[in-house]
Amino acid sequence: MLGSFGDPDEMMHGIDKLQENNIKIYDVYTPMPIHGIEAKLGVKRSRLDIAAFCFGITGTITMLSFVYWATVIDWPINIGGKPHFPLADFIPITFELTILFCAFGLVGSYYASTHLFPGRAPRVMDFRATDDRFIIAIDAKENAEHVKIDNLLKEAGALEVKYNERKYVSYE
């Protein structure tokens, strides 16, 4: 079931009404970010910062390992008695590789977590959610009280409430 709202405040009121009646919300789709909606829906904190750290430290270790192997083990050159592994000389390129690994790793993580791989058609509940509508999606199989949900959404200010038989509407 999809409840379509024209105003974000009305949508937030609709979320409150549904939660007061113990109706589980599947997801909410909005054309813009709305402050505080994650807490209201109980969305877990993102672990993106942990992934970024792991990708960055992988880049740092990769670069320092390669430079150590190249300058100390594979091709040691004595230049004026300087050490084979002067760490300060390799800080800029190590930083660059850390950022590169972090950026590519996070882009890959984004595609993997959202299932938006290149060439795959995006799944959209309602096309107007990317334009001017605020959509509350409710799993109709989990919540059998369709008339009650319909009335609650309309009381909250829903412009339209519809039952979608397919799980997703595709661009195709």
Short mmCIF file of C-alpha atoms in Angstrom, two decimals:
data_model
loop_
_atom_site.label_atom_id
_atom_site.label_comp_id
_atom_site.label_asym_id
_atom_site.label_seq_id
_atom_site.Cartn_x
_atom_site.Cartn_y
_atom_site.Cartn_z
CA MET A 1 0.00 0.00 0.00
CA LEU A 2 1.29 3.43 -0.90
CA GLY A 3 0.21 6.64 0.77
CA SER A 4 1.09 9.69 -1.30
CA PHE A 5 1.51 13.06 0.44
CA GLY A 6 2.15 16.51 -1.00
CA ASP A 7 3.73 17.96 2.15
CA PRO A 8 6.53 16.54 4.33
CA ASP A 9 4.81 17.61 7.56
CA GLU A 10 1.67 15.71 6.60
CA MET A 11 3.81 12.67 5.79
CA MET A 12 5.49 12.87 9.21
CA HIS A 13 2.02 13.10 10.79
CA GLY A 14 1.02 10.01 8.78
CA ILE A 15 4.06 8.13 10.11
CA ASP A 16 3.07 9.08 13.66
CA LYS A 17 -0.52 7.90 13.13
CA LEU A 18 0.61 4.56 11.70
CA GLN A 19 3.11 3.99 14.50
CA GLU A 20 0.49 4.85 17.15
CA ASN A 21 -1.66 2.04 15.71
CA ASN A 22 1.27 -0.44 15.58
CA ILE A 23 1.33 -0.59 11.79
CA LYS A 24 4.77 -1.45 10.44
CA ILE A 25 6.06 0.89 7.75
CA TYR A 26 8.00 -0.80 4.94
CA ASP A 27 9.81 2.32 3.74
CA VAL A 28 9.44 6.04 3.04
CA TYR A 29 10.40 7.70 -0.25
CA THR A 30 10.96 11.44 -0.47
CA PRO A 31 12.27 13.79 -3.17
CA MET A 32 14.52 15.55 -0.62
CA PRO A 33 16.17 14.71 2.71
CA ILE A 34 13.96 15.21 5.76
CA HIS A 35 15.66 15.86 9.08
CA GLY A 36 14.79 13.39 11.82
CA ILE A 37 13.01 10.80 9.69
CA GLU A 38 15.67 8.14 10.31
CA ALA A 39 15.14 8.27 14.06
CA LYS A 40 11.38 8.20 13.66
CA LEU A 41 11.53 5.11 11.43
CA GLY A 42 14.18 3.40 13.55
CA VAL A 43 16.80 3.25 10.80
CA LYS A 44 20.10 1.88 12.07
CA ARG A 45 23.26 3.99 12.00
CA SER A 46 25.30 3.58 8.84
CA ARG A 47 28.57 1.66 9.06
CA LEU A 48 30.00 3.65 6.16
CA ASP A 49 32.67 5.27 8.36
CA ILE A 50 34.00 1.84 9.36
CA ALA A 51 34.11 0.77 5.70
CA ALA A 52 35.90 4.00 4.75
CA PHE A 53 38.52 3.41 7.44
CA CYS A 54 39.06 -0.19 6.29
CA PHE A 55 39.44 0.84 2.64
CA GLY A 56 41.78 3.71 3.58
CA ILE A 57 44.02 1.58 5.80
CA THR A 58 44.16 -1.03 3.03
CA GLY A 59 45.42 1.65 0.63
CA THR A 60 48.00 2.86 3.13
CA ILE A 61 49.32 -0.63 3.87
CA THR A 62 49.36 -1.51 0.16
CA MET A 63 51.42 1.57 -0.74
CA LEU A 64 53.87 1.27 2.15
CA SER A 65 54.33 -2.46 1.48
CA PHE A 66 54.99 -1.86 -2.21
CA VAL A 67 57.44 0.97 -1.56
CA TYR A 68 59.27 -1.06 1.08
CA TRP A 69 59.50 -4.04 -1.25
CA ALA A 70 60.68 -1.88 -4.18
CA THR A 71 63.28 0.20 -2.29
CA VAL A 72 64.60 -2.24 0.30
CA ILE A 73 64.13 -5.77 -1.03
CA ASP A 74 63.93 -5.72 -4.83
CA TRP A 75 66.11 -2.76 -5.87
CA PRO A 76 68.08 -1.21 -3.00
CA ILE A 77 70.17 1.71 -4.21
CA ASN A 78 72.70 3.48 -2.01
CA ILE A 79 72.40 7.19 -2.80
CA GLY A 80 74.83 9.23 -0.73
CA GLY A 81 74.41 7.01 2.34
CA LYS A 82 70.69 7.79 2.72
CA PRO A 83 68.41 5.10 4.14
CA HIS A 84 66.64 2.75 1.73
CA PHE A 85 63.20 3.47 3.20
CA PRO A 86 62.86 7.21 4.00
CA LEU A 87 59.22 7.27 5.16
CA ALA A 88 58.81 11.06 4.90
CA ASP A 89 59.53 10.94 1.15
CA PHE A 90 56.62 8.59 0.54
CA ILE A 91 53.91 10.34 2.59
CA PRO A 92 52.30 12.24 -0.35
CA ILE A 93 51.90 9.19 -2.60
CA THR A 94 50.77 7.07 0.37
CA PHE A 95 48.09 9.66 1.13
CA GLU A 96 46.96 9.65 -2.51
CA LEU A 97 46.64 5.86 -2.61
CA THR A 98 44.76 5.91 0.71
CA ILE A 99 42.20 8.33 -0.79
CA LEU A 100 41.99 6.32 -4.03
CA PHE A 101 41.27 3.03 -2.25
CA CYS A 102 38.76 4.74 0.02
CA ALA A 103 36.90 6.38 -2.89
CA PHE A 104 36.71 3.29 -5.07
CA GLY A 105 35.83 1.09 -2.11
CA LEU A 106 32.99 3.37 -1.02
CA VAL A 107 31.57 3.58 -4.55
CA GLY A 108 31.64 -0.21 -4.74
CA SER A 109 30.03 -0.46 -1.30
CA TYR A 110 27.31 1.97 -2.36
CA TYR A 111 26.46 -0.06 -5.46
CA ALA A 112 26.50 -3.31 -3.49
CA SER A 113 24.29 -2.04 -0.66
CA THR A 114 21.70 -0.32 -2.89
CA HIS A 115 21.68 -2.93 -5.67
CA LEU A 116 22.23 -0.17 -8.23
CA PHE A 117 24.80 -1.92 -10.34
CA PRO A 118 25.44 -0.39 -13.76
CA GLY A 119 22.99 -1.77 -16.32
CA ARG A 120 20.33 -2.70 -13.79
CA ALA A 121 16.96 -0.95 -13.95
CA PRO A 122 16.15 0.87 -10.72
CA ARG A 123 13.14 -0.29 -8.71
CA VAL A 124 10.74 2.50 -7.84
CA MET A 125 7.53 2.29 -5.82
CA ASP A 126 6.04 5.46 -7.28
CA PHE A 127 7.69 7.62 -9.93
CA ARG A 128 6.42 10.83 -8.28
CA ALA A 129 8.60 10.15 -5.21
CA THR A 130 11.57 11.54 -7.14
CA ASP A 131 9.65 14.62 -8.23
CA ASP A 132 7.16 16.16 -5.81
CA ARG A 133 5.47 13.49 -3.67
CA PHE A 134 6.26 11.97 -0.30
CA ILE A 135 5.43 8.26 -0.23
CA ILE A 136 4.83 5.96 2.73
CA ALA A 137 5.01 2.30 1.71
CA ILE A 138 3.31 -0.30 3.89
CA ASP A 139 3.61 -4.05 3.35
CA ALA A 140 0.05 -5.15 2.60
CA LYS A 141 0.80 -8.81 3.36
CA GLU A 142 2.05 -8.04 6.89
CA ASN A 143 -0.79 -5.63 7.70
CA ALA A 144 -4.20 -7.13 6.98
CA GLU A 145 -6.22 -4.09 8.11
CA HIS A 146 -6.29 -2.37 4.69
CA VAL A 147 -9.37 -0.24 5.39
CA LYS A 148 -7.94 0.99 8.70
CA ILE A 149 -4.61 1.88 7.08
CA ASP A 150 -6.42 3.63 4.24
CA ASN A 151 -8.46 5.72 6.72
CA LEU A 152 -5.40 6.56 8.86
CA LEU A 153 -3.43 7.78 5.84
CA LYS A 154 -6.34 9.87 4.55
CA GLU A 155 -6.88 11.39 8.02
CA ALA A 156 -3.19 12.35 8.08
CA GLY A 157 -3.57 14.21 4.78
CA ALA A 158 -2.70 11.66 2.11
CA LEU A 159 -3.60 12.85 -1.37
CA GLU A 160 -3.86 9.30 -2.64
CA VAL A 161 -3.75 5.80 -1.17
CA LYS A 162 -3.29 2.90 -3.54
CA TYR A 163 -2.70 -0.78 -3.30
CA ASN A 164 0.11 -1.97 -5.53
CA GLU A 165 -0.11 -5.68 -6.40
CA ARG A 166 3.49 -5.89 -7.60
CA LYS A 167 6.26 -5.26 -5.13
CA TYR A 168 8.03 -2.77 -7.41
CA VAL A 169 7.26 -0.75 -10.47
CA SER A 170 10.14 -0.81 -12.93
CA TYR A 171 11.23 1.71 -15.54
CA GLU A 172 11.08 -1.00 -18.20
#
